mmCIF file of C-alpha atoms in Angstrom:
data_model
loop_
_atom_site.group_PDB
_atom_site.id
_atom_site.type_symbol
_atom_site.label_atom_id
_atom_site.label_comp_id
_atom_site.label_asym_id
_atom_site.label_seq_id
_atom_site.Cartn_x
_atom_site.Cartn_y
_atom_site.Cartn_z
ATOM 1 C CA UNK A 1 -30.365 -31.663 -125.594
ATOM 2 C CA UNK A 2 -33.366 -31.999 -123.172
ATOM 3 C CA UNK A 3 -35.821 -29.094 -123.388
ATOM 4 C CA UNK A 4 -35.582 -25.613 -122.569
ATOM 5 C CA UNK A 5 -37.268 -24.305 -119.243
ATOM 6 C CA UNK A 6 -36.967 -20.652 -120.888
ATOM 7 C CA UNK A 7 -40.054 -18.956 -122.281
ATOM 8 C CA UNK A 8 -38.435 -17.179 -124.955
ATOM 9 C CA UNK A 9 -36.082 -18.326 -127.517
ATOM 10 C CA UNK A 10 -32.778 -17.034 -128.318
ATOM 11 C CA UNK A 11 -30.711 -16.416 -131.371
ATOM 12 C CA UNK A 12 -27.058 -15.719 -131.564
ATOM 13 C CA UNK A 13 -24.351 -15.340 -134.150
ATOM 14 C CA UNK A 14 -21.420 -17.176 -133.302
ATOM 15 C CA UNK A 15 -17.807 -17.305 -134.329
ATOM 16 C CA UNK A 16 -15.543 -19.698 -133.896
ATOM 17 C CA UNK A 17 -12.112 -18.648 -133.433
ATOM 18 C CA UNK A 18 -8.948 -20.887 -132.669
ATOM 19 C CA UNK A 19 -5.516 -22.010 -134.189
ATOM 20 C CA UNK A 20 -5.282 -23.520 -137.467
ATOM 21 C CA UNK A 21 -6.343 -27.517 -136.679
ATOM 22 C CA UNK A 22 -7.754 -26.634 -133.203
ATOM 23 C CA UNK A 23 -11.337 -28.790 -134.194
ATOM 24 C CA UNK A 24 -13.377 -25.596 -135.054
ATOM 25 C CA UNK A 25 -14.453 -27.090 -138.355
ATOM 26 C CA UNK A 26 -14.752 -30.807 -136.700
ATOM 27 C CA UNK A 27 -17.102 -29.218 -133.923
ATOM 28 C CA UNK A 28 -19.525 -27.548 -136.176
ATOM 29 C CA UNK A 29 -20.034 -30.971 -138.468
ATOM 30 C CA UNK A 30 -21.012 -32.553 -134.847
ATOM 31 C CA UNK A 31 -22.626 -29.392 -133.668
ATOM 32 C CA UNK A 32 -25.161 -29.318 -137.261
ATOM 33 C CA UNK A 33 -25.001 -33.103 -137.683
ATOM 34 C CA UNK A 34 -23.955 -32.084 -141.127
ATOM 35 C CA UNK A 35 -20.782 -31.903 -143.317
ATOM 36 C CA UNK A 36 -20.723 -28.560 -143.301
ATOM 37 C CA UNK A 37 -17.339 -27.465 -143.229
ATOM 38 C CA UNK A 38 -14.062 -29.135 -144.443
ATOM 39 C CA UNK A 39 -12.276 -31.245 -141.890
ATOM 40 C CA UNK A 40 -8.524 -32.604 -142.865
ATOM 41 C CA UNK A 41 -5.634 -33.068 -140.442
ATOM 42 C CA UNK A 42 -4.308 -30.482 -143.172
ATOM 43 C CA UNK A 43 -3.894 -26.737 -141.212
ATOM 44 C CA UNK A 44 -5.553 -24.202 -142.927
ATOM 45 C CA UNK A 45 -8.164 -25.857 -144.829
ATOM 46 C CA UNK A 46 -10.853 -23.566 -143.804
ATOM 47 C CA UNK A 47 -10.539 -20.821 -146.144
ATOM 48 C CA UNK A 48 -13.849 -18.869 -146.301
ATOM 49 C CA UNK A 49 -16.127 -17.947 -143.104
ATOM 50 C CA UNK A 50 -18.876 -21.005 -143.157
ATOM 51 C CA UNK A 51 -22.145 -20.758 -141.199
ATOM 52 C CA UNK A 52 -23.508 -23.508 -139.661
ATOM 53 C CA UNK A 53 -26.975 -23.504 -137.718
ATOM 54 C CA UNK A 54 -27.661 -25.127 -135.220
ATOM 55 C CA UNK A 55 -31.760 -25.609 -134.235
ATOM 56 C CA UNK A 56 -32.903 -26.765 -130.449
ATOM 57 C CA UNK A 57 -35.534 -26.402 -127.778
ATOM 58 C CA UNK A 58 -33.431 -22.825 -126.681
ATOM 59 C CA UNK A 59 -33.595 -21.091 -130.301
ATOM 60 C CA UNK A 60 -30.883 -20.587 -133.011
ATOM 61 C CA UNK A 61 -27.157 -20.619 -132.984
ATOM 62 C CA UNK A 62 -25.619 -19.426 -136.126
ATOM 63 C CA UNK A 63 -22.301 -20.500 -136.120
ATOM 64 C CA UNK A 64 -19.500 -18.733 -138.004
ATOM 65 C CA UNK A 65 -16.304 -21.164 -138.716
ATOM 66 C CA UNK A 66 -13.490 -19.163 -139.296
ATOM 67 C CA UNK A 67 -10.022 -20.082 -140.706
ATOM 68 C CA UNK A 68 -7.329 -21.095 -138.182
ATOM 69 C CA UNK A 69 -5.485 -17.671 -136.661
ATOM 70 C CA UNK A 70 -2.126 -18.474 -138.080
ATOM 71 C CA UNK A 71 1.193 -16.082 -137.992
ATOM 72 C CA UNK A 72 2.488 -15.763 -141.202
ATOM 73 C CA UNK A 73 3.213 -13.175 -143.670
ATOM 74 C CA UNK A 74 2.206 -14.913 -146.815
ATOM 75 C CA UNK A 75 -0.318 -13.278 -148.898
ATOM 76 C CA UNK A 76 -3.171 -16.101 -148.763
ATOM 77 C CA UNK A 77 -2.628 -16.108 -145.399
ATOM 78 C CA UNK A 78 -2.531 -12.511 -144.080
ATOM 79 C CA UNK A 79 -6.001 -12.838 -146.702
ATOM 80 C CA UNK A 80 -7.118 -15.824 -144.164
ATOM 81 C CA UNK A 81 -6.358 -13.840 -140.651
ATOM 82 C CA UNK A 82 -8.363 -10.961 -142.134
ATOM 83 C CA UNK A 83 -11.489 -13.078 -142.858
ATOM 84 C CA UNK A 84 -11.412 -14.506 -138.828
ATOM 85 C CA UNK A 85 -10.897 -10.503 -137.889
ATOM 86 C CA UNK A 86 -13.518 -9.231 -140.088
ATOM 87 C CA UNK A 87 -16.313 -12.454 -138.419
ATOM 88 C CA UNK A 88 -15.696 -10.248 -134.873
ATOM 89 C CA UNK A 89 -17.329 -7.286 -135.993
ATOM 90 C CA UNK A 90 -21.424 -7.675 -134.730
ATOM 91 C CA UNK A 91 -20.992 -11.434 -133.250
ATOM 92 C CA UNK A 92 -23.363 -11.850 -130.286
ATOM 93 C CA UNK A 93 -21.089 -14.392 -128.382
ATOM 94 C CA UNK A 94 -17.325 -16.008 -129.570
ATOM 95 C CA UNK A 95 -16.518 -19.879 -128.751
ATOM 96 C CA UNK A 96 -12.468 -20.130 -128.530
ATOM 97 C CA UNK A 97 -11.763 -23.185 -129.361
ATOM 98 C CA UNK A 98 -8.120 -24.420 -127.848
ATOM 99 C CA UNK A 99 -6.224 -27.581 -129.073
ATOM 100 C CA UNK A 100 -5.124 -29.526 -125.602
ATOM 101 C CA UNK A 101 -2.594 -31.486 -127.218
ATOM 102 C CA UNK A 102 -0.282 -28.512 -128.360
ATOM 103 C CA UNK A 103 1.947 -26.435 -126.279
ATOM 104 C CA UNK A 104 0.687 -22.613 -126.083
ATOM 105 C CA UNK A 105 2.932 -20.579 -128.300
ATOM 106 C CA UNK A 106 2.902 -17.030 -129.821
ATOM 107 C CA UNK A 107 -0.153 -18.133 -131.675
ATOM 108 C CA UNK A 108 -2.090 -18.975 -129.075
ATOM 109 C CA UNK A 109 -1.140 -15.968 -127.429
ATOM 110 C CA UNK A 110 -2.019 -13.621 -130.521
ATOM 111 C CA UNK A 111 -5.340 -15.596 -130.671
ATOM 112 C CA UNK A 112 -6.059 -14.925 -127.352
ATOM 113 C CA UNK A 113 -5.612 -11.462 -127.506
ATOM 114 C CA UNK A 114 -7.747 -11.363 -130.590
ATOM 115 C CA UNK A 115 -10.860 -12.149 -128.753
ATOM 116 C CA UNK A 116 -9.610 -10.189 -125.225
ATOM 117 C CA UNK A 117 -12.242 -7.667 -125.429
ATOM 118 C CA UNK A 118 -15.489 -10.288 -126.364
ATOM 119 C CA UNK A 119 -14.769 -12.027 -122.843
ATOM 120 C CA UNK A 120 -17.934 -11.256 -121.575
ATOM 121 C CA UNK A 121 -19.333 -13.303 -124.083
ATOM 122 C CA UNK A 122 -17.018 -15.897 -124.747
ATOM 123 C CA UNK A 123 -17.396 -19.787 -124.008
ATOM 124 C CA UNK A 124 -13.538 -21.539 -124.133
ATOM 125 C CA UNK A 125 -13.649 -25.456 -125.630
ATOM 126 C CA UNK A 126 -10.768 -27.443 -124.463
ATOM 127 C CA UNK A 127 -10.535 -30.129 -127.043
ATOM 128 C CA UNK A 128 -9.267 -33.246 -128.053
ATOM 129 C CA UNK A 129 -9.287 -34.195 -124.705
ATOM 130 C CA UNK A 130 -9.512 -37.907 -125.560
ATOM 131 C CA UNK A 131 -6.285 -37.702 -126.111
ATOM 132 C CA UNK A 132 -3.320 -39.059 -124.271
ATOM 133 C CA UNK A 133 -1.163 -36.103 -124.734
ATOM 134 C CA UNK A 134 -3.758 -33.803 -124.056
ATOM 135 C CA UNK A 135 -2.993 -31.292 -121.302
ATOM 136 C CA UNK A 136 -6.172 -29.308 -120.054
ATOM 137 C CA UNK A 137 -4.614 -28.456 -116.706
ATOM 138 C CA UNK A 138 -1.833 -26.411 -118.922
ATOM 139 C CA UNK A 139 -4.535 -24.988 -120.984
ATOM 140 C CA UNK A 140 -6.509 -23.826 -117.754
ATOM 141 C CA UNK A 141 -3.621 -22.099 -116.612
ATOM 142 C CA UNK A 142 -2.754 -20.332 -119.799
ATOM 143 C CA UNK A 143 -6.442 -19.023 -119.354
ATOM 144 C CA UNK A 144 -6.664 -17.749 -116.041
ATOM 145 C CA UNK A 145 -3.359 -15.762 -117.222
ATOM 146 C CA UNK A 146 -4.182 -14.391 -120.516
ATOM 147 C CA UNK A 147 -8.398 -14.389 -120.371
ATOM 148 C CA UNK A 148 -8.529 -14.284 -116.935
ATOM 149 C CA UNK A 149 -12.517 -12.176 -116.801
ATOM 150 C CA UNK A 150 -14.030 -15.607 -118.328
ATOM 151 C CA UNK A 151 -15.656 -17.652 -115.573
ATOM 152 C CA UNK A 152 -15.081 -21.336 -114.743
ATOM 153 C CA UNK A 153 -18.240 -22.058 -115.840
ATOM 154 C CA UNK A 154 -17.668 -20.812 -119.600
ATOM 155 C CA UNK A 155 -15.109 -23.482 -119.788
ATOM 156 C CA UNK A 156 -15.389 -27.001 -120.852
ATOM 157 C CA UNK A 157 -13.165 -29.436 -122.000
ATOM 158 C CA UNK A 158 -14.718 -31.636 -125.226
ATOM 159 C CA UNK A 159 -13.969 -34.050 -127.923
ATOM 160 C CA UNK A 160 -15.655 -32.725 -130.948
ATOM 161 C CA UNK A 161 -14.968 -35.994 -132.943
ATOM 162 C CA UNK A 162 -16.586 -37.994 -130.021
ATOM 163 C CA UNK A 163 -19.281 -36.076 -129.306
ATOM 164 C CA UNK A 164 -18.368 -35.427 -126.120
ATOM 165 C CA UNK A 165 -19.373 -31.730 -124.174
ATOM 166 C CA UNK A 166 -20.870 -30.252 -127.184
ATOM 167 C CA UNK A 167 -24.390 -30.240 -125.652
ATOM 168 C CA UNK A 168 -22.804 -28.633 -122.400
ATOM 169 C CA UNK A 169 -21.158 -26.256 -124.624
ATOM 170 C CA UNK A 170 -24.537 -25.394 -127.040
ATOM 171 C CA UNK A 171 -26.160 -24.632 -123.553
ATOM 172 C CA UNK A 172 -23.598 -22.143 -122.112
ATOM 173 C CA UNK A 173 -23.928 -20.580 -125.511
ATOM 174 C CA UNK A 174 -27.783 -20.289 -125.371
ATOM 175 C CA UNK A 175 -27.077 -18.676 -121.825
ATOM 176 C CA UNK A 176 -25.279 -16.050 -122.664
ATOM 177 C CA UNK A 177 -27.041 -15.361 -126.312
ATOM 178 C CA UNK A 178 -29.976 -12.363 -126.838
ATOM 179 C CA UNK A 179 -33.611 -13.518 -126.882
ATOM 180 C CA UNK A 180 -34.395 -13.505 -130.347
ATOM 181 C CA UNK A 181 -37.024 -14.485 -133.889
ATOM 182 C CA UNK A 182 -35.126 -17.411 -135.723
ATOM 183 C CA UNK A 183 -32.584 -15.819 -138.992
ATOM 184 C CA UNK A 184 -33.024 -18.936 -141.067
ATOM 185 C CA UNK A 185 -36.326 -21.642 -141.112
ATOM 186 C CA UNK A 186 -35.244 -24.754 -138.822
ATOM 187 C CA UNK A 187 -34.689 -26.989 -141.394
ATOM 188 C CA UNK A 188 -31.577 -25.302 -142.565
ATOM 189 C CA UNK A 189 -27.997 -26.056 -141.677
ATOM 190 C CA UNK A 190 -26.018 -23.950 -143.893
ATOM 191 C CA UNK A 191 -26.252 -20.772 -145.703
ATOM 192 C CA UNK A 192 -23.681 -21.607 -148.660
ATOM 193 C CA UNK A 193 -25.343 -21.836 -152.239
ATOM 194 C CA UNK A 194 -24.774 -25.020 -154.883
ATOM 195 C CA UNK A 195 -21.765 -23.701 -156.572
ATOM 196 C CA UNK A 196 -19.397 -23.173 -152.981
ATOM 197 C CA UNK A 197 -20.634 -26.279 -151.777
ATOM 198 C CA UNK A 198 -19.833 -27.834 -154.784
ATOM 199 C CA UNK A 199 -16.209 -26.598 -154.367
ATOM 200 C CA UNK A 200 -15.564 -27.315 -150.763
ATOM 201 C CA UNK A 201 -16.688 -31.061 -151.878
ATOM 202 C CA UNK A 202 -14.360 -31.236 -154.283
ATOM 203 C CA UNK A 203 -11.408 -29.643 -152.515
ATOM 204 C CA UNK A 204 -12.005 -31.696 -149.063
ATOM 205 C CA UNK A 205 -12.256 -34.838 -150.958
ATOM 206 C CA UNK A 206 -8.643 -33.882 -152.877
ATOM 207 C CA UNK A 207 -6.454 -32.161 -150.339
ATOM 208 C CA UNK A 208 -7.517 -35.484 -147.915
ATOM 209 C CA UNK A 209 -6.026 -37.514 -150.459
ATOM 210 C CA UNK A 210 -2.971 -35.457 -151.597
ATOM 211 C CA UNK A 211 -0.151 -34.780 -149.386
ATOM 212 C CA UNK A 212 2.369 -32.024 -148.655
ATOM 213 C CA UNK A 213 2.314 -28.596 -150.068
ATOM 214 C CA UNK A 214 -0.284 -29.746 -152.797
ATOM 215 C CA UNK A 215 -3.181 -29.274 -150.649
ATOM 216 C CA UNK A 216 -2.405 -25.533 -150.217
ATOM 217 C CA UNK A 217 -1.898 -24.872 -154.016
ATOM 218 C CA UNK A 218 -5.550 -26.611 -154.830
ATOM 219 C CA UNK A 219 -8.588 -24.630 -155.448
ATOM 220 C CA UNK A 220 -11.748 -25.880 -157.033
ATOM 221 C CA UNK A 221 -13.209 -23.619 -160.206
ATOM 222 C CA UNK A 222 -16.866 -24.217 -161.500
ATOM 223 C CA UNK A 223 -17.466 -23.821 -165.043
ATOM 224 C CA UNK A 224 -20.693 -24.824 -165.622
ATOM 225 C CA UNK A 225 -24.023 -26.407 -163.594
ATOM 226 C CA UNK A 226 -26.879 -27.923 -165.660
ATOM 227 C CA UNK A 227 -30.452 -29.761 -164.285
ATOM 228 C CA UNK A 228 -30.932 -32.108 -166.522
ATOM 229 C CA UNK A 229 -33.533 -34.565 -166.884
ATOM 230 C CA UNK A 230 -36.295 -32.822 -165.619
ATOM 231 C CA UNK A 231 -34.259 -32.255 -162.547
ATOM 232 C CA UNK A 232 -33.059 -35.526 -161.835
ATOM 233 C CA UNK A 233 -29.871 -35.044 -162.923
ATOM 234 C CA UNK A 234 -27.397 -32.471 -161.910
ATOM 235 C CA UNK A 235 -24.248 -31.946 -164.430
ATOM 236 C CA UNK A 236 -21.212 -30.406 -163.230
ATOM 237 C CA UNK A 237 -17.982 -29.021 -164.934
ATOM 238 C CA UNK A 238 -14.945 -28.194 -162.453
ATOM 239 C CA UNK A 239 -11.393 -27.685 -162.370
ATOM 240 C CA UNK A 240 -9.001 -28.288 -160.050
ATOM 241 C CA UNK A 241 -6.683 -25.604 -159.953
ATOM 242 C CA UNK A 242 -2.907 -25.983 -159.355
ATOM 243 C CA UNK A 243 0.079 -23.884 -159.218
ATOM 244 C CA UNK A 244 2.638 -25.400 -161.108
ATOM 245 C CA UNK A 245 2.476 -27.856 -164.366
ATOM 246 C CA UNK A 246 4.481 -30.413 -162.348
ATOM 247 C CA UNK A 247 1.723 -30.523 -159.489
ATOM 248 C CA UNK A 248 -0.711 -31.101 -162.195
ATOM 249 C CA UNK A 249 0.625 -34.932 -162.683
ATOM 250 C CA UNK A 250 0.233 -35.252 -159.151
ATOM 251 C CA UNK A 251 -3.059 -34.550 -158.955
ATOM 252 C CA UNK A 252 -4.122 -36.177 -161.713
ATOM 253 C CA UNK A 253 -2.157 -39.510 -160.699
ATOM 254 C CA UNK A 254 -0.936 -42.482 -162.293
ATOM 255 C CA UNK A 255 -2.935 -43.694 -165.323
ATOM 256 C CA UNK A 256 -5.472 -40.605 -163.997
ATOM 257 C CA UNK A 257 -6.180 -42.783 -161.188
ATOM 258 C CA UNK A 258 -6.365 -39.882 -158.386
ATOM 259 C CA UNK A 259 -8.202 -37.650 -160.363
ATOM 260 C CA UNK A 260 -10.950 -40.597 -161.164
ATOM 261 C CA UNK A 261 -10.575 -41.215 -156.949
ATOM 262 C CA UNK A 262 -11.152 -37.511 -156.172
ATOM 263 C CA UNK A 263 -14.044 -37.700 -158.429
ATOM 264 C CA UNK A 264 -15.930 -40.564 -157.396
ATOM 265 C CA UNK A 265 -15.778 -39.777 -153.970
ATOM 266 C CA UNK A 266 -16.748 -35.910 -154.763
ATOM 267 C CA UNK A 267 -19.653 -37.366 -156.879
ATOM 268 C CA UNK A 268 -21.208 -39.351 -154.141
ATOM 269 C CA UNK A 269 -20.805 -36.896 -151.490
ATOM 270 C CA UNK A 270 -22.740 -34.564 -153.337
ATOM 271 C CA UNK A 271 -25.718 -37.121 -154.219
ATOM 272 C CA UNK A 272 -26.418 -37.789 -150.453
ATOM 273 C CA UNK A 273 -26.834 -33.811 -149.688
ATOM 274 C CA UNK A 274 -28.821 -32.850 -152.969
ATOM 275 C CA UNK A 275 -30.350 -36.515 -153.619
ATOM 276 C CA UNK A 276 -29.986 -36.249 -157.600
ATOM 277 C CA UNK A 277 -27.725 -38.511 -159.998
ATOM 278 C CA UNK A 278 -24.650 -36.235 -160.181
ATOM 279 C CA UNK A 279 -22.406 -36.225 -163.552
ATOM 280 C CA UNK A 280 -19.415 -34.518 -162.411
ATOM 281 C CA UNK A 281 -16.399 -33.838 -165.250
ATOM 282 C CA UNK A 282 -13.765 -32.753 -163.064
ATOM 283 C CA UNK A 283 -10.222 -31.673 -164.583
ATOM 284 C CA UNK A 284 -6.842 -30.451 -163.543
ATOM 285 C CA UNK A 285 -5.183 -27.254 -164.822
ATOM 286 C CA UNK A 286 -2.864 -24.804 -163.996
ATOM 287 C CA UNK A 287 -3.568 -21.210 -162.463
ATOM 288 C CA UNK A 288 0.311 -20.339 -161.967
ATOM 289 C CA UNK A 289 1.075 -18.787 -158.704
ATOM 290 C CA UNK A 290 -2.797 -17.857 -157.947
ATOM 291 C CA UNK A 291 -1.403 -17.673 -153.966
ATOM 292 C CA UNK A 292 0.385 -14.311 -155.378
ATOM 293 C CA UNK A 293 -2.596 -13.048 -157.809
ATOM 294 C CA UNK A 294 -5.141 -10.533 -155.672
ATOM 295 C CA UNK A 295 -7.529 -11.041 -158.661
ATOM 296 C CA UNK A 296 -7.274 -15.146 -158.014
ATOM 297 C CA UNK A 297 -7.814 -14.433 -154.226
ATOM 298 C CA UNK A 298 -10.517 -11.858 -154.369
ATOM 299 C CA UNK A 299 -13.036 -14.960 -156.285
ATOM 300 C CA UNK A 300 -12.122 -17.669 -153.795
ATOM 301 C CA UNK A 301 -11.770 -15.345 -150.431
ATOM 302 C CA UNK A 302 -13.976 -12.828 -151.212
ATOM 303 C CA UNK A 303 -13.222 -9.695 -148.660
ATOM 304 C CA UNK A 304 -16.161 -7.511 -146.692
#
């Protein structure tokens, strides 16, 4: 992003709302240049509201990723669409991220009307426009219908996994965000301490190799974090947490061969962002029904 002719910097908290799958957590790993958030072609991955930052020549964005809006009456997710309400309240600006490839529904609807009354500070991201079947034109009209009080201008259509618009996007952002000091030092990227970042490792690496409903049922539990070797070393004891005893052999795999898979790849994702030998013991057991336990729910999705 070429330098800012502005004198004074601004800062801005921003949430990202959209459906579940809509990019939102694919955007802010391009925005950040980080892997900051979980990104799976798994809906509702995002579980917890992660900050990103993003540091130019303009100031500070501070971007909130929020799980997807989704219409359901399940208790994890009605626990999900509070966490996106509750990231409204204070925001300085809200970037609505739209999926061009899927036809507008109720959803999108809903999730319009969420964010109805932040239009006047509101950027729209048409994305996945590399896309054959994407449709922008449809997704144009849809928003001169429902969110008709956001200009052209605060539009763009993007491909967050290309790196396409995201600088045009940052910049619309900026010009709409409050002059501001910095909230974090420049060379951070993310708020979230060792032990969540330790779980979202572990639970992107196994719901992107597990498939159907067992994604959902996975959570990641941390039992115990020790420096070792004058700090060269960091040892880690986790469990993967499952619903039912027969989702446990899944996970787990042949001859513990997906377990070992989940592992490895968890281990070495974790030594490029904290640059130590990592020693991770990670097992499988069985939480039963912790969708249905508030207790469960309240430790993984902590509410305002």
């Amino acid at each position: 992003m070429e330098k800012s002719n502005i004198e004074e910097l601004k800062t801005a908290v921003v949430a990202i709302i959209g459906r579940p799958s809509a990019g939102k957590s694919t955007f802010l790993n391009t925005a950040c240049q980080e892997d900051v958030s979980i990104v799976s072609p798994i809906p509702q991955t995002t579980r917890n509201a992660i900050k990103g930052i993003v540091n130019t020549s303009f100031g500070q964005l501070v971007f909130i990723d929020t799980p997807g809006y989704h219409d359901s009456d399940k208790k994890l997710n009605l626990r999900l669409k509070s966490v996106t309400e509750e990231q409204l309240d204070g925001i300085d600006c809200v970037l609505y991220m739209i999926d061009s490839t899927r036809a507008v529904g109720d959803e999108e609807l809903h999730t319009a009307e969420l964010i109805k009354k932040y239009e006047d500070k509101t950027v729209v991201a048409i994305n996945k426009t590399d896309l054959p079947s994407s449709k922008p034109a449809a997704v144009r009209e849809f928003l001169s219908k429902s969110l008709g009080n956001i200009p052209a201008e605060r539009i763009y259509e993007i491909s967050a996994k290309n790196d396409v618009g995201i600088n045009e996007v940052l910049k619309a952002l900026y010009s709409i965000s409050p002059v501001g000091e910095p909230m974090y030092d420049e060379e951070v990227y993310t708020d979230q301490d060792l032990t969540f970042r330790i779980c979202e490792i572990i639970r992107g690496e196994a719901i992107n190799r597990l498939k159907d409903e067992i994604p959902h049922a996975v959570y990641v539990q941390v039992a115990d974090i020790e420096h070792r070797n004058e700090g060269k070393k960091l040892w880690i004891r986790a469990f993967l947490c499952v619903e039912r005893e027969s989702q446990k052999g899944i996970v787990i795999g042949k001859g513990a061969s997906k377990i070992k898979e989940i592992r490895t790849a968890a281990a070495r994702k974790l030594s490029e962002i904290y640059i130590q030998k990592i020693d991770l013991d990670l097992q499988v057991k069985v939480d039963k029904n912790w969708r249905q336990h508030d207790n469960t729910l309240n430790k993984i999705i902590p509410q305002a």
